[in-house]
Coordinates of C-alpha atoms in Angstrom, one line a residue:
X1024 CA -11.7 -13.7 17.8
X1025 CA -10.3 -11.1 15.3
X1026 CA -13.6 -12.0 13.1
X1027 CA -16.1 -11.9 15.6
X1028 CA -14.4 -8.3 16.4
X1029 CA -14.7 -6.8 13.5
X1030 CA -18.0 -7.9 12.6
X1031 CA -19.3 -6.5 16.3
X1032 CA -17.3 -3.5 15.3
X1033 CA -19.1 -3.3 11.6
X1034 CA -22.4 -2.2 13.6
X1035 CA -20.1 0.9 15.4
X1036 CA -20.2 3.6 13.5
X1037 CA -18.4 7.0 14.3
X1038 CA -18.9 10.6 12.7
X1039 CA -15.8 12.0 12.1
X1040 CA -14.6 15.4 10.2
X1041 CA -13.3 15.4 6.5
X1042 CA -11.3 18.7 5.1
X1043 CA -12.4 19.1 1.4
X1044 CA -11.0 21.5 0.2
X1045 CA -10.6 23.5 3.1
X1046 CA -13.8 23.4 4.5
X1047 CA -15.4 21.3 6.9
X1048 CA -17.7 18.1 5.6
X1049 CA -19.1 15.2 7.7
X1050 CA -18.7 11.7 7.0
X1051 CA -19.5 8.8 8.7
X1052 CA -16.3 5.9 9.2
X1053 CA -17.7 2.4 8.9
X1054 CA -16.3 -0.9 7.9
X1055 CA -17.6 -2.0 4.2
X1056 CA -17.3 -5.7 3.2
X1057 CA -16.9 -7.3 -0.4
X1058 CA -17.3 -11.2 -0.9
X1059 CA -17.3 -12.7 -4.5
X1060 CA -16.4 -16.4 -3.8
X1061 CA -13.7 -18.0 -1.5
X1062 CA -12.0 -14.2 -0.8
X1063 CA -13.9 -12.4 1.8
X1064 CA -12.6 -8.4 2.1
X1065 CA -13.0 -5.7 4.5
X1066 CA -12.6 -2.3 4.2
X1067 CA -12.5 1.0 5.9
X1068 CA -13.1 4.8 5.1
X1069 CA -10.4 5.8 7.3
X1070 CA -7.4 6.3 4.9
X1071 CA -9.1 3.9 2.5
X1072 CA -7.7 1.1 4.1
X1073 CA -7.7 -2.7 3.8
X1074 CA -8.9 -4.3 7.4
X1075 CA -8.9 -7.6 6.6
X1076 CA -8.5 -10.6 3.5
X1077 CA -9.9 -13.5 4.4
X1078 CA -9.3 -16.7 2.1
X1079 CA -9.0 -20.6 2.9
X1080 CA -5.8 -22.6 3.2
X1081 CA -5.1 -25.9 0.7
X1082 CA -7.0 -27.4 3.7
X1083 CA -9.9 -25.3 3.5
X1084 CA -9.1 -23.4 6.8
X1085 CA -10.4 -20.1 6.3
X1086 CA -7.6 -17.4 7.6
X1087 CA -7.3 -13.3 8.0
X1088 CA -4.1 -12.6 6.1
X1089 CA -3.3 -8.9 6.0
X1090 CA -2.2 -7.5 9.5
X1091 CA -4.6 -4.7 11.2
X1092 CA -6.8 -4.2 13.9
X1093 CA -10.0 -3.9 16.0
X1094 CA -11.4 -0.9 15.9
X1095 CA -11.3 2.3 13.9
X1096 CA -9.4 4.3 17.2
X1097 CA -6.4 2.0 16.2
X1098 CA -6.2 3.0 12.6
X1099 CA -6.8 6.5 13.4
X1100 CA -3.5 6.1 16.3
X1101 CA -1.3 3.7 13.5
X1102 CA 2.3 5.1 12.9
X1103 CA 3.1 2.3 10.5
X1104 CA 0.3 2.9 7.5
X1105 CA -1.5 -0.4 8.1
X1106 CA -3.5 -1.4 5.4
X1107 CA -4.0 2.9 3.7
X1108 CA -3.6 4.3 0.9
X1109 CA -0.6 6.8 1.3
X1110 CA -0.1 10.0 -0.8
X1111 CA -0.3 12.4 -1.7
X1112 CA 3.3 11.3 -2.3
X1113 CA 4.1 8.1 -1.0
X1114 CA 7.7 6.8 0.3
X1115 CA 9.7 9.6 1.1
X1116 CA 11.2 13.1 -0.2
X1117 CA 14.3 14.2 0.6
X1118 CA 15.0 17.3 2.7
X1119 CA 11.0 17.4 2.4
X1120 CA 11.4 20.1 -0.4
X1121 CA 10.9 20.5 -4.6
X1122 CA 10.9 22.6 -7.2
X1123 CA 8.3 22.8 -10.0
X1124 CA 8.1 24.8 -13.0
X1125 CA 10.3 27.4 -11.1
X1126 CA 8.8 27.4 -7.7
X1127 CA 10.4 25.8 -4.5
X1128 CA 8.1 24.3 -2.6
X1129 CA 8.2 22.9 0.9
X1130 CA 6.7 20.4 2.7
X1131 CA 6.1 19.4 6.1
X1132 CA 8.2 16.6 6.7
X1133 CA 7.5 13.5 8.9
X1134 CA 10.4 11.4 9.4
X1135 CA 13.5 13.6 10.5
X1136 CA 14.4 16.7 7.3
X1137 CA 12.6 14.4 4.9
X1138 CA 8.7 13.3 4.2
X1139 CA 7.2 10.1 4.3
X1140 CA 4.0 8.9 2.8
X1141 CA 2.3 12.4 2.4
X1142 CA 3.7 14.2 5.5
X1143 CA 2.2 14.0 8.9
X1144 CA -1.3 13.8 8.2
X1145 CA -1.4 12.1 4.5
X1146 CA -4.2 10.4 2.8
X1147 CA -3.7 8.0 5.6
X1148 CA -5.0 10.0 8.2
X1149 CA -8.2 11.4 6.6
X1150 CA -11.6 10.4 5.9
X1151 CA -12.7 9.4 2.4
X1152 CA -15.9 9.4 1.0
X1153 CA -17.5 6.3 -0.3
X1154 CA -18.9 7.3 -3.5
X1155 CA -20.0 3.8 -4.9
X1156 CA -21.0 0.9 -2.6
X1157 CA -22.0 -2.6 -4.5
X1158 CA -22.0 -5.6 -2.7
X1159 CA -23.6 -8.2 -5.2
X1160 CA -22.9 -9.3 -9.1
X1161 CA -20.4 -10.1 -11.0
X1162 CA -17.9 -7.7 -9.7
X1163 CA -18.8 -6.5 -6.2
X1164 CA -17.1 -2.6 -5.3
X1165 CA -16.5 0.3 -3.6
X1166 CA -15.2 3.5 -4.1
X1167 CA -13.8 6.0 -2.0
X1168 CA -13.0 9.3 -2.6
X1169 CA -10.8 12.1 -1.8
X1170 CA -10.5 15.8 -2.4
X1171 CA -7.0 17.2 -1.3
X1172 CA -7.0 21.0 -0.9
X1173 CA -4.3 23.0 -2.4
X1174 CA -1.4 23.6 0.2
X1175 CA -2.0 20.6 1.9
X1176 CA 0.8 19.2 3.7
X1177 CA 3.2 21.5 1.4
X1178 CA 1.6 20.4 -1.9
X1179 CA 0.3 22.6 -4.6
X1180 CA -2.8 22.6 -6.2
X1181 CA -6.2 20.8 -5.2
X1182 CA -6.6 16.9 -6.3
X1183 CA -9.5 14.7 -6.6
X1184 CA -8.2 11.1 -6.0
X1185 CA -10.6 8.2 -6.1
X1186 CA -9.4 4.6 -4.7
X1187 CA -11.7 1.6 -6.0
X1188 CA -11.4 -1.6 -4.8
X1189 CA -13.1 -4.9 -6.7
X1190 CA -13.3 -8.6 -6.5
X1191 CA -13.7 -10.8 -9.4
X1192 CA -13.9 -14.3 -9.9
X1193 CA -11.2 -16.4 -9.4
X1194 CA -9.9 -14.6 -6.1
X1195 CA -8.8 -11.3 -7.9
X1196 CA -9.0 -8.2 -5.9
X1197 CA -8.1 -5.2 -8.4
X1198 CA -7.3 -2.0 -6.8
X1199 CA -7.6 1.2 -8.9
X1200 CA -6.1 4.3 -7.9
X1201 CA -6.9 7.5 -10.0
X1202 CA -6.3 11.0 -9.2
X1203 CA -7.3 14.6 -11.4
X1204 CA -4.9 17.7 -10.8
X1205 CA -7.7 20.4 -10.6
X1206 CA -6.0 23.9 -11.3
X1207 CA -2.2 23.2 -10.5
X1208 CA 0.8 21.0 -11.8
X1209 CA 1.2 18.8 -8.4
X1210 CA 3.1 15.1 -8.0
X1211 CA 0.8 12.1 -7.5
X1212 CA 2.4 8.8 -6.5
X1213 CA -0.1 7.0 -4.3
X1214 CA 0.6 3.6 -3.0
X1215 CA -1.8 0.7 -0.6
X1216 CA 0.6 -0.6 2.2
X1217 CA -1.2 -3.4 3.0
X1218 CA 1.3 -6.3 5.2
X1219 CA 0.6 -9.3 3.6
X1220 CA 0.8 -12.8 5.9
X1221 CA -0.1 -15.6 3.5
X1222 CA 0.1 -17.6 6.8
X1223 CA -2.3 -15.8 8.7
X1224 CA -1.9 -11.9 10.5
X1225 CA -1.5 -13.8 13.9
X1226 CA 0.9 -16.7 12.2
X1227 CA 4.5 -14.9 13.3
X1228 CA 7.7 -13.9 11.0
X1229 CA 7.2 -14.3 7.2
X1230 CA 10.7 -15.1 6.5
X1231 CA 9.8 -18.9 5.4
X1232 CA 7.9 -17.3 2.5
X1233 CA 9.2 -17.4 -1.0
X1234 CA 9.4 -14.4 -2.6
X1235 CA 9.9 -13.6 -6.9
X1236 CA 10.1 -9.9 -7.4
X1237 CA 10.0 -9.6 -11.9
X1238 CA 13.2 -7.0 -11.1
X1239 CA 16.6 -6.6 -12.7
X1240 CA 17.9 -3.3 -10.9
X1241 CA 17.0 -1.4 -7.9
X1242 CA 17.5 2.3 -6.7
X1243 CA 19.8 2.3 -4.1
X1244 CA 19.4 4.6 -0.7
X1245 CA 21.4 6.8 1.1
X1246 CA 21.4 6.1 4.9
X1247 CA 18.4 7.6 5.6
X1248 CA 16.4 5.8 2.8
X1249 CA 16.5 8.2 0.0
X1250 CA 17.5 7.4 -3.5
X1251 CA 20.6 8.2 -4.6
X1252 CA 19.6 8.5 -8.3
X1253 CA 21.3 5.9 -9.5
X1254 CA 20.4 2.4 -10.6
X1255 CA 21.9 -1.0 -10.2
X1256 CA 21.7 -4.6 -10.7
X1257 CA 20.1 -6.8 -8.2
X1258 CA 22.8 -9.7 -9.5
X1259 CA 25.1 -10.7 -6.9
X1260 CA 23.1 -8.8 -3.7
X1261 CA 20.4 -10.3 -1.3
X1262 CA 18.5 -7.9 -3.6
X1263 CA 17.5 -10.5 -5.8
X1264 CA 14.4 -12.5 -6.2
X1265 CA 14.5 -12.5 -9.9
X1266 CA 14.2 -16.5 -8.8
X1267 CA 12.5 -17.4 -5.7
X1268 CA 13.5 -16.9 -2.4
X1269 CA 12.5 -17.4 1.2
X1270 CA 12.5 -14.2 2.4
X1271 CA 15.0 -15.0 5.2
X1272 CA 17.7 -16.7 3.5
X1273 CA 19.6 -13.3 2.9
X1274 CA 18.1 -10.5 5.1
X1275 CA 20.7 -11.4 7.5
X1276 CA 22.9 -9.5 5.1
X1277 CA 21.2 -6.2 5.2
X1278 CA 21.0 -4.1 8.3
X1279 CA 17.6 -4.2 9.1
X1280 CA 15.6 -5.8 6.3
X1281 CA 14.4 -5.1 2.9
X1282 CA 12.6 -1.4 2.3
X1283 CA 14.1 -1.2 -1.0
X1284 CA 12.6 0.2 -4.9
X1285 CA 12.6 -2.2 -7.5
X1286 CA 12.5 -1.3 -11.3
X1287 CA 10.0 -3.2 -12.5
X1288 CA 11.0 -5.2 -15.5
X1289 CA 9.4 -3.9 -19.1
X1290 CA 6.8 -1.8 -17.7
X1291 CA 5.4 0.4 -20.2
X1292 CA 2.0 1.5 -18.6
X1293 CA 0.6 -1.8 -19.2
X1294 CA 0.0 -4.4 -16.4
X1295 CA 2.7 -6.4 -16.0
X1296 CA 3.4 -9.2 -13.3
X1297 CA 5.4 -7.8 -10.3
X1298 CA 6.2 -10.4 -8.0
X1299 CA 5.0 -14.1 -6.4
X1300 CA 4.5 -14.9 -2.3
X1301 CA 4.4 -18.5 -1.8
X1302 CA 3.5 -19.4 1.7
X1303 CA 4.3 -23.4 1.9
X1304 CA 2.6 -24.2 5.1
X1305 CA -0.7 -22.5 4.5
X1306 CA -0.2 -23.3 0.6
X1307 CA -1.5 -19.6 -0.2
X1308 CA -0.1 -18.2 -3.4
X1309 CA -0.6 -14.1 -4.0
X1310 CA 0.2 -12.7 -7.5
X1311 CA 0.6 -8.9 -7.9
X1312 CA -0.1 -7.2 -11.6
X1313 CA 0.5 -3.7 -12.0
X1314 CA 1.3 -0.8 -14.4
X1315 CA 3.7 1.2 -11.7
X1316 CA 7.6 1.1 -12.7
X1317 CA 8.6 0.3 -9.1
X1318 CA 7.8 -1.8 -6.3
X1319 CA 8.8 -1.0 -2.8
X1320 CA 9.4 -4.9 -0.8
X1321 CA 9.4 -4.0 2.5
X1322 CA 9.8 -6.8 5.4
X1323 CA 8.4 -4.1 8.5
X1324 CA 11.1 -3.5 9.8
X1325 CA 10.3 -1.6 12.2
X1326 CA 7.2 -2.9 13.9
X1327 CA 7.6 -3.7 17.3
X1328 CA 5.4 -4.6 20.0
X1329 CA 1.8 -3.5 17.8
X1330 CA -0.9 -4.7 19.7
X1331 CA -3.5 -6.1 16.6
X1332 CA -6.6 -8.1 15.8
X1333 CA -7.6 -10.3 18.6
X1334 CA -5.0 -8.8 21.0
X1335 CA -2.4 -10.3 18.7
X1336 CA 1.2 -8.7 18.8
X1337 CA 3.0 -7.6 15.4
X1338 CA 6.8 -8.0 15.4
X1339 CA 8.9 -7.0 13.1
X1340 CA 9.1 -9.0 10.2
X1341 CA 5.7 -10.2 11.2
X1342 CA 4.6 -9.2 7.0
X1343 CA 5.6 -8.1 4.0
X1344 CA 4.3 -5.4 2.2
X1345 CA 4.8 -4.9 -1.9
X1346 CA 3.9 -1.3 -2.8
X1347 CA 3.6 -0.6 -6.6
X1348 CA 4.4 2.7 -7.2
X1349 CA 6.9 5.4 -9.2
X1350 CA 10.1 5.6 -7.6
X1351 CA 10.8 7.5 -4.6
X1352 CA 12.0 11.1 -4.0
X1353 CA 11.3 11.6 -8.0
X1354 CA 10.2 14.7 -7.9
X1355 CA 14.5 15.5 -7.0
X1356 CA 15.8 13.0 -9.5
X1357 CA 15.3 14.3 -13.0
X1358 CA 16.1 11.0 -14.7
X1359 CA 13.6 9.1 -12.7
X1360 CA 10.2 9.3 -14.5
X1361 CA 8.2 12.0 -13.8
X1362 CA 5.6 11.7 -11.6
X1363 CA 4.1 15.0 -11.9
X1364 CA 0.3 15.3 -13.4
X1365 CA -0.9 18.9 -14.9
X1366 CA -4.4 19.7 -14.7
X1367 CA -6.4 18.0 -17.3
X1368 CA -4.4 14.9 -17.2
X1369 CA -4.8 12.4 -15.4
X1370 CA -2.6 9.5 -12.8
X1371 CA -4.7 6.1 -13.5
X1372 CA -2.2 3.2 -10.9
X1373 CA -3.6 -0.2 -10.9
X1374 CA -3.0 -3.4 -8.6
X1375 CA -4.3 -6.7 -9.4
X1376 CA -3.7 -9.5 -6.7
X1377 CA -4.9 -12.7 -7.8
X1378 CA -4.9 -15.7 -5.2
X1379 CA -4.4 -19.1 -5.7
X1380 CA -3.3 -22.4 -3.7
X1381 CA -0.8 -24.4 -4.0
X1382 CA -0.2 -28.3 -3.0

């Protein structure tokens, strides 16, 4: 049903208005479609987002697993980042405020005093160009493209980000996220918030799934999310998955769930391995590679009552997302790295998943 959908949807194409720069540009929002293999993925220009993984089970079942929905109008209405690309900052800022190079800035924020993901209309919420769109070879891809104006949402200086999504053999989807600071010092953190389901989007709770997150210490929160500064070890807490874990044999220990910053182990700008999903039923393994410092392991919390693909309801705990990224709130935190990019530099972020199956 969710298939059929989306593929009557993939003929429905919308014009819609794109700010670049500060002036208005039209682009047309379609769903795009990569296949290289057993892993099927579709894509939309909305936010940039990830619509749907398709890949068989150890029986050879073929199965949707990344939550999402029908139509574009339900991406566009999404509170809960569904599949985007968030920035221009992603996870949150406290008191929705900075200073840079002797200027205070301040933002717009989103989720009470503080901003999440990019403020109230982040990189989610626009429409990106698709600069490159190759279906066939070795390496099928597409790129999209964003130009932030200065000022947007709070932030200075204009930005050129580019997102590019590609599938390689052996069920590898690399994303690559890059963005070029045009005539201002500005922080760049982007993150994809896909919810992973190795079960199936429609298959209920993920809290059978094992989890390994490559993570020593964590950043712990304040009570309304935001890093304190400090770090600490993940020994003794439901914090860690430095061995595997079903995702529900601890959460009942934390108040609502896991939406927590992991310090990736001996990241150095390489790609390193961030974490293992095991799904045991389905027998669907997912990998994640990346060259970010932190991963944010989020159980969603806080969906409730999301009416997706095929009419199916999301609940919370109903995925799992795992965003590489810097760490939260750094631009306040002087000993976090620094996640700020001057003009003529520029923020590469890459994400590898790589799927596999397991007896």
């Amino acid at each position: 049903m969710a298939k059929v959908s989306l593929l009557l949807f993939s003929l429905f194409i919308i014009v819609a208005s794109a700010i670049i720069n500060g002036s208005e540009a039209v682009e047309k929002v379609g769903i795009y479609e990569l296949k290289k293999g057993d892993l099927s993925v579709k894509f939309t220009n909305w936010g940039a987002t990830i619509v749907s993984v398709f890949l068989p089970d150890k029986y050879g079942k073929m199965g949707d697993i990344v939550l999402g929905y029908d139509s574009v109008n339900d991406y566009k209405n999404d509170t809960s980042y569904i599949g985007s690309v968030v920035g221009r900052v992603a996870n949150r800022i406290g008191g929705a405020q900075f200073t840079l190079n002797g200027v205070h800035y301040k933002l717009i924020p989103n989720e009470g005093k503080n901003m999440l993901h990019g403020g109230p209309v982040g990189f989610s919420d626009v429409v990106w160009k698709v600069n490159k769109y190759k279906k066939d070879g070795y390496a099928p891809s597409i790129v999209f493209a964003y130009d932030s104006y200065d000022g947007e949402e709070g932030f200075p200086g204009a930005l050129r980000v580019t997102v590019t999504y590609t599938l390689y053999p052996g069920n590898r989807l690399t994303v690559r996220m890059k963005a070029k600071a045009l005539n201002k010092a500005t922080p760049v953190n982007l993150a994809q918030h896909t919810y992973w389901n190795l079960g199936n989007h429609n298959s209920g709770d993920i809290l059978s799934e094992k989890v390994q997150i490559f993570a020593s210490h964590y950043t712990p929160v304040d009570s309304q999310l935001i890093p304190t500064g400090k770090f600490a070890t993940v020994k003794g807490t439901p914090y860690d998955f430095l061995k595997p874990h079903t995702v529900g044999s601890r959460i009942n220990k934390l108040e609502n769930g896991y939406d927590i910053n992991y310090v990736i182990d001996g990241v150095d700008g390489k790609l390193k391995k961030a974490a293992v999903v095991k799904d045991k039923k389905s027998g669907r393994v997912m990998e994640l590679f990346t060259n970010q410092a932190g991963v944010q392991f989020y159980t969603a919390n806080f969906l409730k009552d999301v009416r997706g693909k095929g009419g199916y309801v999301y609940e919370s705990h109903g995925a799992l997302c795992l965003e590489t990224q810097a760490f939260p709130d750094s631009v306040n935190h002087p000993n976090f790295p620094s996640v700020i990019v001057y003009p003529g530099k520029e923020y590469k972020h890459v994400m590898v998943f790589k799927f596999s199956i397991s007896s």
